[in-house]
mmCIF file of C-alpha atoms in Angstrom:
data_model
loop_
_atom_site.group_PDB
_atom_site.id
_atom_site.type_symbol
_atom_site.label_atom_id
_atom_site.label_comp_id
_atom_site.label_asym_id
_atom_site.label_seq_id
_atom_site.Cartn_x
_atom_site.Cartn_y
_atom_site.Cartn_z
ATOM 1 C CA UNK P 1 63.346 28.365 -37.964
ATOM 2 C CA UNK P 2 63.754 26.181 -41.031
ATOM 3 C CA UNK P 3 66.134 27.567 -43.628
ATOM 4 C CA UNK P 4 67.813 26.696 -46.898
ATOM 5 C CA UNK P 5 70.977 28.583 -47.846
ATOM 6 C CA UNK P 6 72.485 28.521 -51.309
ATOM 7 C CA UNK P 7 75.936 29.616 -52.377
ATOM 8 C CA UNK P 8 77.271 31.351 -54.254
ATOM 9 C CA UNK P 9 74.480 33.862 -54.884
ATOM 10 C CA UNK P 10 75.778 34.413 -58.388
ATOM 11 C CA UNK P 11 78.408 32.912 -60.626
ATOM 12 C CA UNK P 12 79.857 33.830 -64.013
ATOM 13 C CA UNK P 13 81.920 31.247 -65.917
ATOM 14 C CA UNK P 14 82.972 30.546 -69.478
ATOM 15 C CA UNK P 15 81.345 27.977 -71.704
ATOM 16 C CA UNK P 16 82.958 24.588 -71.152
ATOM 17 C CA UNK P 17 83.765 25.178 -67.506
ATOM 18 C CA UNK P 18 82.467 22.936 -64.722
ATOM 19 C CA UNK P 19 80.457 24.539 -61.919
ATOM 20 C CA UNK P 20 79.418 23.374 -58.460
ATOM 21 C CA UNK P 21 76.437 24.934 -56.731
ATOM 22 C CA UNK P 22 75.936 24.475 -53.009
ATOM 23 C CA UNK P 23 72.868 24.097 -50.830
ATOM 24 C CA UNK P 24 72.874 23.728 -47.054
ATOM 25 C CA UNK P 25 69.799 23.340 -44.926
ATOM 26 C CA UNK P 26 68.414 23.290 -41.429
ATOM 27 C CA UNK P 27 64.972 21.775 -41.657
ATOM 28 C CA UNK P 28 63.188 19.724 -39.054
ATOM 29 C CA UNK P 29 61.579 16.495 -40.244
ATOM 30 C CA UNK P 30 63.605 16.456 -43.453
ATOM 31 C CA UNK P 31 62.103 14.333 -46.213
ATOM 32 C CA UNK P 32 63.701 15.360 -49.487
ATOM 33 C CA UNK P 33 65.917 17.883 -51.233
ATOM 34 C CA UNK P 34 64.987 19.279 -54.619
ATOM 35 C CA UNK P 35 66.795 21.177 -57.338
ATOM 36 C CA UNK P 36 64.995 23.381 -59.864
ATOM 37 C CA UNK P 37 66.165 25.421 -62.840
ATOM 38 C CA UNK P 38 64.477 28.760 -63.452
ATOM 39 C CA UNK P 39 65.034 30.634 -66.672
ATOM 40 C CA UNK P 40 62.820 33.569 -67.539
ATOM 41 C CA UNK P 41 59.717 31.773 -66.446
ATOM 42 C CA UNK P 42 58.577 29.180 -63.930
ATOM 43 C CA UNK P 43 60.943 26.817 -62.100
ATOM 44 C CA UNK P 44 61.334 23.425 -63.732
ATOM 45 C CA UNK P 45 62.167 20.321 -61.747
ATOM 46 C CA UNK P 46 65.657 18.810 -62.025
ATOM 47 C CA UNK P 47 66.240 16.339 -59.195
ATOM 48 C CA UNK P 48 64.749 15.000 -55.992
ATOM 49 C CA UNK P 49 67.169 13.469 -53.502
ATOM 50 C CA UNK P 50 66.165 11.523 -50.428
ATOM 51 C CA UNK P 51 69.155 9.286 -49.637
ATOM 52 C CA UNK P 52 72.709 10.257 -48.739
ATOM 53 C CA UNK P 53 75.563 9.456 -51.051
ATOM 54 C CA UNK P 54 73.538 8.375 -54.076
ATOM 55 C CA UNK P 55 74.315 10.518 -57.083
ATOM 56 C CA UNK P 56 71.499 11.483 -59.404
ATOM 57 C CA UNK P 57 72.524 12.234 -62.952
ATOM 58 C CA UNK P 58 70.847 13.744 -65.976
ATOM 59 C CA UNK P 59 73.138 14.442 -68.897
ATOM 60 C CA UNK P 60 75.739 16.989 -67.814
ATOM 61 C CA UNK P 61 73.963 17.660 -64.519
ATOM 62 C CA UNK P 62 74.445 15.638 -61.368
ATOM 63 C CA UNK P 63 73.598 16.057 -57.729
ATOM 64 C CA UNK P 64 74.332 14.386 -54.429
ATOM 65 C CA UNK P 65 73.018 14.727 -50.897
ATOM 66 C CA UNK P 66 74.838 14.483 -47.555
ATOM 67 C CA UNK P 67 72.245 14.103 -44.810
ATOM 68 C CA UNK P 68 74.865 13.999 -42.066
ATOM 69 C CA UNK P 69 76.405 17.338 -43.014
ATOM 70 C CA UNK P 70 73.059 18.708 -44.221
ATOM 71 C CA UNK P 71 74.022 19.840 -47.684
ATOM 72 C CA UNK P 72 73.747 19.051 -51.346
ATOM 73 C CA UNK P 73 75.709 20.018 -54.430
ATOM 74 C CA UNK P 74 74.628 20.398 -58.023
ATOM 75 C CA UNK P 75 77.368 19.908 -60.618
ATOM 76 C CA UNK P 76 77.180 21.010 -64.215
ATOM 77 C CA UNK P 77 79.995 19.844 -66.486
ATOM 78 C CA UNK P 78 80.951 21.261 -69.895
ATOM 79 C CA UNK P 79 78.620 24.223 -69.355
ATOM 80 C CA UNK P 80 76.734 25.754 -72.278
ATOM 81 C CA UNK P 81 75.091 29.161 -72.643
ATOM 82 C CA UNK P 82 71.723 27.434 -72.317
ATOM 83 C CA UNK P 83 72.636 26.530 -68.743
ATOM 84 C CA UNK P 84 72.377 30.199 -67.783
ATOM 85 C CA UNK P 85 69.559 30.375 -65.242
ATOM 86 C CA UNK P 86 68.749 30.659 -61.563
ATOM 87 C CA UNK P 87 69.150 27.315 -59.820
ATOM 88 C CA UNK P 88 66.871 26.841 -56.838
ATOM 89 C CA UNK P 89 67.329 24.393 -54.017
ATOM 90 C CA UNK P 90 64.332 23.419 -51.879
ATOM 91 C CA UNK P 91 63.795 21.080 -48.964
ATOM 92 C CA UNK P 92 60.620 19.128 -48.332
ATOM 93 C CA UNK P 93 59.653 18.156 -44.816
ATOM 94 C CA UNK P 94 57.486 15.344 -43.499
ATOM 95 C CA UNK P 95 54.759 17.840 -42.599
ATOM 96 C CA UNK P 96 54.493 18.677 -46.304
ATOM 97 C CA UNK P 97 56.282 22.026 -46.173
ATOM 98 C CA UNK P 98 58.590 23.053 -49.010
ATOM 99 C CA UNK P 99 61.244 25.659 -48.165
ATOM 100 C CA UNK P 100 63.164 27.289 -51.012
ATOM 101 C CA UNK P 101 66.592 28.871 -50.976
ATOM 102 C CA UNK P 102 67.135 32.222 -52.676
ATOM 103 C CA UNK P 103 68.863 30.608 -55.614
ATOM 104 C CA UNK P 104 72.187 30.832 -57.416
ATOM 105 C CA UNK P 105 72.204 32.978 -60.540
ATOM 106 C CA UNK P 106 74.481 31.302 -63.082
ATOM 107 C CA UNK P 107 75.657 33.103 -66.195
ATOM 108 C CA UNK P 108 77.639 31.278 -68.864
ATOM 109 C CA UNK P 109 79.762 33.439 -71.159
ATOM 110 C CA UNK P 110 80.203 32.220 -74.745
ATOM 111 C CA UNK Q 1 47.780 18.017 -70.458
ATOM 112 C CA UNK Q 2 47.911 21.808 -70.606
ATOM 113 C CA UNK Q 3 49.876 22.093 -67.380
ATOM 114 C CA UNK Q 4 49.061 24.536 -64.610
ATOM 115 C CA UNK Q 5 47.178 27.511 -66.001
ATOM 116 C CA UNK Q 6 47.316 30.931 -64.415
ATOM 117 C CA UNK Q 7 45.533 34.132 -65.274
ATOM 118 C CA UNK Q 8 46.093 36.912 -65.834
ATOM 119 C CA UNK Q 9 49.720 36.652 -66.931
ATOM 120 C CA UNK Q 10 50.313 40.327 -66.191
ATOM 121 C CA UNK Q 11 48.412 42.729 -63.983
ATOM 122 C CA UNK Q 12 49.021 46.418 -63.391
ATOM 123 C CA UNK Q 13 46.833 48.089 -60.809
ATOM 124 C CA UNK Q 14 46.766 51.054 -58.511
ATOM 125 C CA UNK Q 15 47.306 50.956 -54.795
ATOM 126 C CA UNK Q 16 44.101 50.213 -52.926
ATOM 127 C CA UNK Q 17 42.502 48.184 -55.698
ATOM 128 C CA UNK Q 18 41.451 44.575 -55.319
ATOM 129 C CA UNK Q 19 43.481 42.019 -57.268
ATOM 130 C CA UNK Q 20 42.356 38.463 -57.994
ATOM 131 C CA UNK Q 21 44.768 35.881 -59.373
ATOM 132 C CA UNK Q 22 43.459 32.606 -60.750
ATOM 133 C CA UNK Q 23 44.876 29.130 -61.066
ATOM 134 C CA UNK Q 24 43.760 25.904 -62.683
ATOM 135 C CA UNK Q 25 45.863 22.972 -61.479
ATOM 136 C CA UNK Q 26 46.738 19.906 -63.499
ATOM 137 C CA UNK Q 27 43.810 17.510 -63.556
ATOM 138 C CA UNK Q 28 44.158 14.776 -60.941
ATOM 139 C CA UNK Q 29 46.571 16.698 -58.755
ATOM 140 C CA UNK Q 30 45.560 16.907 -55.110
ATOM 141 C CA UNK Q 31 48.005 19.562 -53.862
ATOM 142 C CA UNK Q 32 47.919 23.205 -54.885
ATOM 143 C CA UNK Q 33 50.454 25.842 -53.834
ATOM 144 C CA UNK Q 34 50.602 29.625 -54.104
ATOM 145 C CA UNK Q 35 54.070 31.243 -54.118
ATOM 146 C CA UNK Q 36 55.340 34.792 -54.360
ATOM 147 C CA UNK Q 37 58.741 35.578 -55.859
ATOM 148 C CA UNK Q 38 60.725 38.794 -55.531
ATOM 149 C CA UNK Q 39 64.388 39.583 -56.020
ATOM 150 C CA UNK Q 40 64.784 40.471 -52.360
ATOM 151 C CA UNK Q 41 62.976 37.542 -50.750
ATOM 152 C CA UNK Q 42 63.209 34.828 -53.367
ATOM 153 C CA UNK Q 43 60.433 32.253 -53.709
ATOM 154 C CA UNK Q 44 58.098 32.196 -50.715
ATOM 155 C CA UNK Q 45 55.286 29.735 -50.077
ATOM 156 C CA UNK Q 46 52.108 31.640 -49.231
ATOM 157 C CA UNK Q 47 49.561 28.869 -48.757
ATOM 158 C CA UNK Q 48 48.888 25.339 -49.889
ATOM 159 C CA UNK Q 49 45.811 23.157 -50.208
ATOM 160 C CA UNK Q 50 45.388 19.401 -50.096
ATOM 161 C CA UNK Q 51 42.169 18.057 -51.584
ATOM 162 C CA UNK Q 52 40.785 21.617 -51.693
ATOM 163 C CA UNK Q 53 41.362 22.179 -47.957
ATOM 164 C CA UNK Q 54 43.847 24.873 -46.848
ATOM 165 C CA UNK Q 55 46.560 23.111 -44.870
ATOM 166 C CA UNK Q 56 49.124 25.790 -44.109
ATOM 167 C CA UNK Q 57 48.593 29.505 -44.615
ATOM 168 C CA UNK Q 58 51.420 30.628 -42.337
ATOM 169 C CA UNK Q 59 53.145 32.249 -45.296
ATOM 170 C CA UNK Q 60 50.263 34.595 -46.077
ATOM 171 C CA UNK Q 61 51.676 38.044 -45.303
ATOM 172 C CA UNK Q 62 48.632 39.607 -43.662
ATOM 173 C CA UNK Q 63 44.869 39.830 -43.678
ATOM 174 C CA UNK Q 64 44.890 41.609 -47.014
ATOM 175 C CA UNK Q 65 45.686 38.263 -48.633
ATOM 176 C CA UNK Q 66 43.141 35.478 -48.937
ATOM 177 C CA UNK Q 67 43.012 32.274 -50.956
ATOM 178 C CA UNK Q 68 40.213 29.901 -51.816
ATOM 179 C CA UNK Q 69 39.870 26.603 -53.581
ATOM 180 C CA UNK Q 70 36.154 25.987 -54.186
ATOM 181 C CA UNK Q 71 36.785 22.825 -56.206
ATOM 182 C CA UNK Q 72 39.600 20.599 -57.448
ATOM 183 C CA UNK Q 73 40.092 22.546 -60.647
ATOM 184 C CA UNK Q 74 40.176 26.160 -59.525
ATOM 185 C CA UNK Q 75 41.823 28.396 -56.951
ATOM 186 C CA UNK Q 76 42.040 32.144 -56.397
ATOM 187 C CA UNK Q 77 44.444 34.378 -54.528
ATOM 188 C CA UNK Q 78 42.985 37.749 -53.647
ATOM 189 C CA UNK Q 79 44.727 40.870 -52.401
ATOM 190 C CA UNK Q 80 42.485 43.574 -51.006
ATOM 191 C CA UNK Q 81 43.554 46.339 -50.757
ATOM 192 C CA UNK Q 82 46.721 46.012 -52.812
ATOM 193 C CA UNK Q 83 49.907 47.904 -51.940
ATOM 194 C CA UNK Q 84 53.069 48.635 -53.965
ATOM 195 C CA UNK Q 85 55.053 46.162 -51.837
ATOM 196 C CA UNK Q 86 52.809 43.382 -53.156
ATOM 197 C CA UNK Q 87 54.446 43.776 -56.572
ATOM 198 C CA UNK Q 88 55.951 40.387 -57.410
ATOM 199 C CA UNK Q 89 55.522 37.317 -59.570
ATOM 200 C CA UNK Q 90 52.905 35.001 -58.126
ATOM 201 C CA UNK Q 91 53.211 31.319 -59.025
ATOM 202 C CA UNK Q 92 50.696 28.577 -58.626
ATOM 203 C CA UNK Q 93 51.930 24.978 -58.560
ATOM 204 C CA UNK Q 94 50.226 21.621 -58.255
ATOM 205 C CA UNK Q 95 51.300 18.096 -57.451
ATOM 206 C CA UNK Q 96 49.961 14.615 -57.007
ATOM 207 C CA UNK Q 97 50.553 12.481 -53.895
ATOM 208 C CA UNK Q 98 53.675 14.342 -52.755
ATOM 209 C CA UNK Q 99 54.219 18.106 -52.516
ATOM 210 C CA UNK Q 100 57.746 17.672 -53.847
ATOM 211 C CA UNK Q 101 56.604 16.572 -57.289
ATOM 212 C CA UNK Q 102 55.054 19.900 -58.083
ATOM 213 C CA UNK Q 103 54.665 21.571 -61.449
ATOM 214 C CA UNK Q 104 54.653 25.340 -61.648
ATOM 215 C CA UNK Q 105 52.378 27.528 -63.699
ATOM 216 C CA UNK Q 106 53.785 30.372 -65.822
ATOM 217 C CA UNK Q 107 53.173 32.939 -63.079
ATOM 218 C CA UNK Q 108 51.317 36.229 -62.837
ATOM 219 C CA UNK Q 109 53.495 39.321 -62.846
ATOM 220 C CA UNK Q 110 51.778 41.886 -60.601
ATOM 221 C CA UNK Q 111 52.699 45.550 -60.466
ATOM 222 C CA UNK Q 112 50.942 47.767 -57.951
ATOM 223 C CA UNK Q 113 51.493 51.460 -58.596
#
């Protein structure tokens, strides 16, 4: 059965800290890995990764994929209280399925 | 563009009642997805359509759930009869060309008493 596992389930850090969120997967016919941020509403898209070893970056957020070891990390540097959210990892397969992990709940203390 | 539109935004109903959730995808998008999100199970894909045709409904929990997409600009998710365990946030999402590039609607928060 296809699965996406995120760790940790929750994380509390202080503003300014750097955090690393993990996502491992077992999905047949892998096509892409996606990261979303969910605050008190709908998930919003952050990154789509399809190739190993190529870092995607957007401001203080960055992500990289390892297709050999079947995992991805999402890094957030110099965290701010506005980064508090649930971060969802999802994997897309070549038969058009999208499988989501349960998310990491991140809380940034001022 | 207004984005994905869902209605109602909140629904409170009693067990046994029929519930209909509505979704208008972004114009020009050819994929439409229905998800359910709970604390216990996270975000689960229920069903998705491509060009109005249901492609995969393996995530639909049971026969009480049904979904239709009569045209490119409208879809419904119906629960009949509803049960308390159906209480969740139901999201609709749409995308163009690839399922991965999907945009989520604001969700419908359903409470079944």
